[in-house]
Coordinates of C-alpha atoms in Angstrom, one line a residue:
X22 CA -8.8 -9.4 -14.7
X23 CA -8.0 -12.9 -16.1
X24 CA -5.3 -12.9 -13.3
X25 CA -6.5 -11.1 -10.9
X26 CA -9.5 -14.1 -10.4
X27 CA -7.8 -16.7 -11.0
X28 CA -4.2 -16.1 -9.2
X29 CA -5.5 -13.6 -6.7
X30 CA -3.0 -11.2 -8.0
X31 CA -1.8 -8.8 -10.9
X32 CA 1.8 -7.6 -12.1
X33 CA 1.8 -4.8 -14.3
X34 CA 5.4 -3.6 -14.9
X35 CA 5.8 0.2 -15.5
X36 CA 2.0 0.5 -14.5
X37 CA 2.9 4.3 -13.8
X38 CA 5.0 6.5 -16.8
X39 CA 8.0 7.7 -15.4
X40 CA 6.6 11.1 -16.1
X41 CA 3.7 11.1 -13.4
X42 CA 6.5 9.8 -11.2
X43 CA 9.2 12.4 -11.6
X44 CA 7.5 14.7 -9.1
X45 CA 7.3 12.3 -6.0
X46 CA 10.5 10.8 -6.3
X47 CA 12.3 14.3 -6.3
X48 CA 11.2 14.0 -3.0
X49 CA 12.1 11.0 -1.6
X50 CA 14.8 12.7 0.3
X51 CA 11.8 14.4 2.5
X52 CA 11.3 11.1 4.2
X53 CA 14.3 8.4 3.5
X54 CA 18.1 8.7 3.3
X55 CA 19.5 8.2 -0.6
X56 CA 21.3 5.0 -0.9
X57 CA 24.3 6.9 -0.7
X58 CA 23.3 8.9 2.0
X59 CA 22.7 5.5 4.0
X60 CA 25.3 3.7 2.9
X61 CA 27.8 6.1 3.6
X62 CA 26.6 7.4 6.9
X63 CA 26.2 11.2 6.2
X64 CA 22.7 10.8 6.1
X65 CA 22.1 11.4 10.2
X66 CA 18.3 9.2 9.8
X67 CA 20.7 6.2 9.0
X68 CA 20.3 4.5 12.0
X69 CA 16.5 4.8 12.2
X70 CA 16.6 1.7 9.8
X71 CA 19.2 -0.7 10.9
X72 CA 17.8 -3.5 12.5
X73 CA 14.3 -3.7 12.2
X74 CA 12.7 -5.0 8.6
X75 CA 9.7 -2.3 9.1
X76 CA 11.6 1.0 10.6
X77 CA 11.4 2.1 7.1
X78 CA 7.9 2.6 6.9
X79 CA 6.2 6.2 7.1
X80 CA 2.6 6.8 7.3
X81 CA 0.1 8.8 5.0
X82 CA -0.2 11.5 5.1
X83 CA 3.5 11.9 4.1
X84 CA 6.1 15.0 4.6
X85 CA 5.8 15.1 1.0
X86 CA 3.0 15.7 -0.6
X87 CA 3.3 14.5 -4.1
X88 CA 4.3 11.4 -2.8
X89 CA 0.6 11.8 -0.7
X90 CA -1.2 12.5 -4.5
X91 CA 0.7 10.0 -6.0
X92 CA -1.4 6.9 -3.4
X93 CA -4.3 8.5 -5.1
X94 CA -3.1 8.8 -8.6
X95 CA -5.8 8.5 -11.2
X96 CA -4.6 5.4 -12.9
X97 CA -4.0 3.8 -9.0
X98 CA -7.9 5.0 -8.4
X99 CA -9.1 3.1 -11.8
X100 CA -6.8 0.1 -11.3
X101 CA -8.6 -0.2 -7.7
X102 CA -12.1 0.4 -9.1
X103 CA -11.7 -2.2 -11.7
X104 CA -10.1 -4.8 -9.7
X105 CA -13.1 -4.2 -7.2
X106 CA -15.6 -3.7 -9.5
X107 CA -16.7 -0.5 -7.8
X108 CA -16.3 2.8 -9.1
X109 CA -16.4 4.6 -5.3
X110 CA -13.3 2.7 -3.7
X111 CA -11.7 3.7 -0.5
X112 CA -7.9 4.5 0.8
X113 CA -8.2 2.2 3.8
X114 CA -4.0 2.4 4.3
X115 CA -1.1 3.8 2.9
X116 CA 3.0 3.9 3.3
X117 CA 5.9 4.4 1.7
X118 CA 8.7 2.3 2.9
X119 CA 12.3 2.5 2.0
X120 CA 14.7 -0.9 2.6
X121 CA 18.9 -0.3 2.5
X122 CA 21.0 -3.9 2.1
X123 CA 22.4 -5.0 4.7
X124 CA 20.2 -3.0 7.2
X125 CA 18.5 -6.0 8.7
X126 CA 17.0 -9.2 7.7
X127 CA 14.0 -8.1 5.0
X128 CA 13.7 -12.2 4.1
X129 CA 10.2 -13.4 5.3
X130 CA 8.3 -16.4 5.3
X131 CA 4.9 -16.9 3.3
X132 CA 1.6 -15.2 4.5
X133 CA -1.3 -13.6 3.8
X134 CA -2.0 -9.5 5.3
X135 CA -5.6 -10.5 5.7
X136 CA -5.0 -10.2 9.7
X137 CA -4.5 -6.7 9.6
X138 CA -6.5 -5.7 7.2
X139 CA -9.8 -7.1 8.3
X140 CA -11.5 -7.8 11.9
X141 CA -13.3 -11.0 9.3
X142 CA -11.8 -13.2 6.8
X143 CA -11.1 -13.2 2.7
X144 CA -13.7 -13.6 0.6
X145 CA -13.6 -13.9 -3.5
X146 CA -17.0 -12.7 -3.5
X147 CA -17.6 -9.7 -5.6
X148 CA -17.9 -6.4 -3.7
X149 CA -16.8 -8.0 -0.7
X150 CA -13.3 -8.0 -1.9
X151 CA -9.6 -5.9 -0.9
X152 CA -7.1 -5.0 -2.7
X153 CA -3.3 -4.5 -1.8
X154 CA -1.0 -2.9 -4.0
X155 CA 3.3 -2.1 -4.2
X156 CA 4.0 0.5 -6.3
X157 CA 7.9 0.9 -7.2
X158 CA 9.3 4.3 -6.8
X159 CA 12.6 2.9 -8.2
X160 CA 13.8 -0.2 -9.9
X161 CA 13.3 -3.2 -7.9
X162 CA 15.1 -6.3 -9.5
X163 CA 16.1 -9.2 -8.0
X164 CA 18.6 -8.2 -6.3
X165 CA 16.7 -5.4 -4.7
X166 CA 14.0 -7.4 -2.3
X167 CA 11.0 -7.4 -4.8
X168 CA 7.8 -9.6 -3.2
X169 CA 7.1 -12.9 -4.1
X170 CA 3.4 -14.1 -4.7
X171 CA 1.8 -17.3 -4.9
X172 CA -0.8 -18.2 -6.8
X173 CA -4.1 -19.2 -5.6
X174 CA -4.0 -22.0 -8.0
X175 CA -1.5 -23.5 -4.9
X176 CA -3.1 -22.5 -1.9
X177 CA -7.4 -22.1 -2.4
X178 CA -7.2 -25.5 -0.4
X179 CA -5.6 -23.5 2.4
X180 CA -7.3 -23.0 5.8
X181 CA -7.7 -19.4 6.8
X182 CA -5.4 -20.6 10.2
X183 CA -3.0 -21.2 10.3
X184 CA -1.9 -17.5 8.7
X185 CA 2.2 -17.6 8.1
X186 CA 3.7 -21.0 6.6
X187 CA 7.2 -21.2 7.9
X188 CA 10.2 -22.9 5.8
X189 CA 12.2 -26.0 7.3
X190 CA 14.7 -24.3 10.3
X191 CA 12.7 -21.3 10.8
X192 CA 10.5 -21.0 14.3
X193 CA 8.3 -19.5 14.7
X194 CA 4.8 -20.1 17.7
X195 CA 1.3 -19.4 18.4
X196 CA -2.1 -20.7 16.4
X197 CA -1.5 -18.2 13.0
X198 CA 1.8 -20.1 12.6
X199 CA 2.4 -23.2 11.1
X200 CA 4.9 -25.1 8.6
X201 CA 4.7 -24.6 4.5
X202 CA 4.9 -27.4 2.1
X203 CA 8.0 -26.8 0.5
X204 CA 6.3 -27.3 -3.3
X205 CA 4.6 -23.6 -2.1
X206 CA 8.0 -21.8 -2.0
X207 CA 8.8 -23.4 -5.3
X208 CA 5.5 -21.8 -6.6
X209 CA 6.4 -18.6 -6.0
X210 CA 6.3 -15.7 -8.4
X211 CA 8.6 -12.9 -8.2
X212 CA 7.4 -9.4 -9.0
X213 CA 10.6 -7.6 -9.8
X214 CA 10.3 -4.6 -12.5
X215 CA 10.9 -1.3 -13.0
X216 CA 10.2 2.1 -11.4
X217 CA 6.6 2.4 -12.3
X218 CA 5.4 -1.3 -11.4
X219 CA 2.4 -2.1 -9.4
X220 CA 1.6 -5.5 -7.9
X221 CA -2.1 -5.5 -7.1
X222 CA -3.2 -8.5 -4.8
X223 CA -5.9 -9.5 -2.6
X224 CA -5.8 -9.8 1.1
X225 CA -5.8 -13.4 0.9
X226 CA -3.1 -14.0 -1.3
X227 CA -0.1 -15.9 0.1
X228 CA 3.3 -13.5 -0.9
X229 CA 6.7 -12.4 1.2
X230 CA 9.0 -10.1 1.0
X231 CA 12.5 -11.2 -0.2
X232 CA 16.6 -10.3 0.9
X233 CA 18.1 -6.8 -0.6
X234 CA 21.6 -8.2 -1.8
X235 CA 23.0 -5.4 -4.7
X236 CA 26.0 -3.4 -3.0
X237 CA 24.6 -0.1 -1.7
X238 CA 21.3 -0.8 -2.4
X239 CA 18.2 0.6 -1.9
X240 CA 14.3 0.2 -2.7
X241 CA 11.7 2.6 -2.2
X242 CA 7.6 1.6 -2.9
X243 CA 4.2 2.4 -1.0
X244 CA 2.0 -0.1 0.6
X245 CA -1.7 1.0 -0.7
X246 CA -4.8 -0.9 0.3
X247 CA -8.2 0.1 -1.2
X248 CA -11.9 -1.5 -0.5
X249 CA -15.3 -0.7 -1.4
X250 CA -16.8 2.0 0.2
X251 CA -19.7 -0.4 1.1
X252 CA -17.2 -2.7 2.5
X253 CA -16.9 -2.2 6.5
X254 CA -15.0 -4.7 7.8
X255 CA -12.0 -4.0 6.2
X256 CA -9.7 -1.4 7.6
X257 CA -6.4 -0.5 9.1
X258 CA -6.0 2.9 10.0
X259 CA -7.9 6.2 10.8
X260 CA -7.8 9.2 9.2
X261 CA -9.3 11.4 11.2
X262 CA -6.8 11.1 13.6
X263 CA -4.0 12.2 11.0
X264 CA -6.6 15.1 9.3
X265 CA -5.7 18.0 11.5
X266 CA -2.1 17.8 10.6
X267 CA -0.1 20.2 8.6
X268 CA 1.2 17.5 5.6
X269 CA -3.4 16.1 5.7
X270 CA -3.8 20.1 5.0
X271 CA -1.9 20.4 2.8
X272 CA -2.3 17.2 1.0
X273 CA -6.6 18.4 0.7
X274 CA -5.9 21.4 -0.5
X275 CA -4.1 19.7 -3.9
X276 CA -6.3 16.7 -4.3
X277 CA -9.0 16.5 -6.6
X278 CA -12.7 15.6 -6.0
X279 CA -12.1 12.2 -7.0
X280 CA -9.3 11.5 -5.2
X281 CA -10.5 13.1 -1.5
X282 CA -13.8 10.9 -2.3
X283 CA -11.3 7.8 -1.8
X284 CA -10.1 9.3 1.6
X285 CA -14.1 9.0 2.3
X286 CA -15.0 12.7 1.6
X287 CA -18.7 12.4 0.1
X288 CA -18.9 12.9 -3.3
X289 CA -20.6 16.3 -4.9
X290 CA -24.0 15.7 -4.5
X291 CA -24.8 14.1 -1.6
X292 CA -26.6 15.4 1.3
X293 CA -23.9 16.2 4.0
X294 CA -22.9 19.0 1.6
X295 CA -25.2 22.0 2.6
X296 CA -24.5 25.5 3.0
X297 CA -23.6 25.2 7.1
X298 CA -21.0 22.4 6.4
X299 CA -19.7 24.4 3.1
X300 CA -18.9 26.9 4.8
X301 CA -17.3 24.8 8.1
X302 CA -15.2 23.0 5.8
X303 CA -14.2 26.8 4.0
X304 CA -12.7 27.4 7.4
X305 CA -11.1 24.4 8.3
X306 CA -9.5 23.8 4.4
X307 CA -9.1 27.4 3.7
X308 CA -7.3 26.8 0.2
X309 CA -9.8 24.0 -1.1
X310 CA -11.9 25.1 -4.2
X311 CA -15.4 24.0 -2.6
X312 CA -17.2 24.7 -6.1
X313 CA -17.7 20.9 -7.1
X314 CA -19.6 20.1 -3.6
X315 CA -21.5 23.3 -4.0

């Protein structure tokens, strides 16, 4: 917590045991080439991710679903929940994302994500807080494009505009854009570390990603971001509009209580569950055990 306050992130190498990780990384292959498979060209997806730093992104819910259980992992949940200081914490986004060297340029300037992750602006005030976090699905050392953060020891003096702080040669135009002091990129904090590792940060955190240079490389992680349920103005995607898909079903049908609360089911207890929308929800999630909200 220490860090969390007072650098406005957290790195916790090997967060998640390889073991709770075996059974989402055996499927990987559902959603990205292999390294190989990429850097060889058999893989026919190849060309999806040349040339554009964010082509490798898929959406939640995902083709596989224990990479879907795995956002919501328990120890993901209680990281959130303790970071937030609320025990009923909300999904608000998730992704996986795979990056190949020498697909495209992944080298960014500094920024913060708070522009699309909230219609307001940061706050350090407790309960009114977001949390981001990267969770490595394989070993991301240097050489493999981890993030670099910034502490907020080095940037609390910062404006909220502008948003991204260029570096001397790169351009860049519009209000949100500006130039960095150069001390701020020698500041930075890399957050390479093993499969396992998860980088918890705040919205308002100054970070980037960094250049994929090992020989056939490739990185695999998820994007998470989690809020207080309480916490409206912080959002970035809708899941409604994914829930009526075959990977959503699918993905309900395997969670737990626990973790379909922080998809914003309500928890056992409260009024919405009553026998009319019990036995709604038996239809539309047929393989759900509905005995916890009975």
């Amino acid at each position: 917590m220490r860090a969390w306050q007072s650098d406005g992130f957290v790195i916790l190498p090997g967060f998640l045991p390889a073991a709770e990780l075996t059974a989402a990384t055996k499927e990987l292959d559902l959603l990205f080439p292999s390294a190989d498979g990429f850097h060889d060209g058999t893989d026919p997806r190849r060309g999806r991710f040349v040339g554009d730093e964010f082509a490798g992104i898929d959406t939640f819910p995902f083709a596989s679903t224990e990479i879907s259980l795995l956002a919501v992992n328990d120890r993901i949940l209680g990281l959130a929940a303790a970071l937030l200081q609320d025990d009923d914490v909300h999904l608000y986004g998730a992704e996986a994302w795979a990056k190949y060297t020498g697909a495209c340029d992944y080298d960014q300037d500094l920024h913060r994500d708070y522009l699309g992750h909230t219609i307001l602006v940061p706050s350090t005030t407790p309960g009114c807080q977001q949390v981001e976090m990267f969770v490595f699905l394989n070993d991301v050392f240097e050489d493999l494009g981890p993030p670099h953060l910034v502490s907020r020891a080095h940037t609390a003096h910062l404006p909220a505009v502008p948003n991204w702080l260029l570096r001397p040669g790169h351009e860049g135009a519009g209000r949100f854009v500006g130039r960095a002091d150069p001390a701020l990129y020698d500041a930075e904090v890399s957050g390479a570390g093993p499969a396992g590792t998860v980088i918890a940060f705040e919205a308002g955190t100054f970070h980037r990603g960094t250049q994929l240079r090992a020989p056939g490389g490739a990185r695999y992680s998820m994007h998470l971001s989690f809020r207080p349920s309480s916490l409206h103005w912080g959002h970035r995607v809708g899941w409604a509009m994914k829930s009526y898909s075959d990977e959503w079903a699918e993905f309900v049908h395997r969670a737990t209580p626990r973790q379909l609360q922080s998809l914003g089911f309500p928890p056992p207890g409260h009024p919405y569950w009553t026998p009319e929308t019990l036995a709604g929800m038996a239809l539309r999630y047929p393989k759900l055990d509905l005995e916890p909200w009975r």
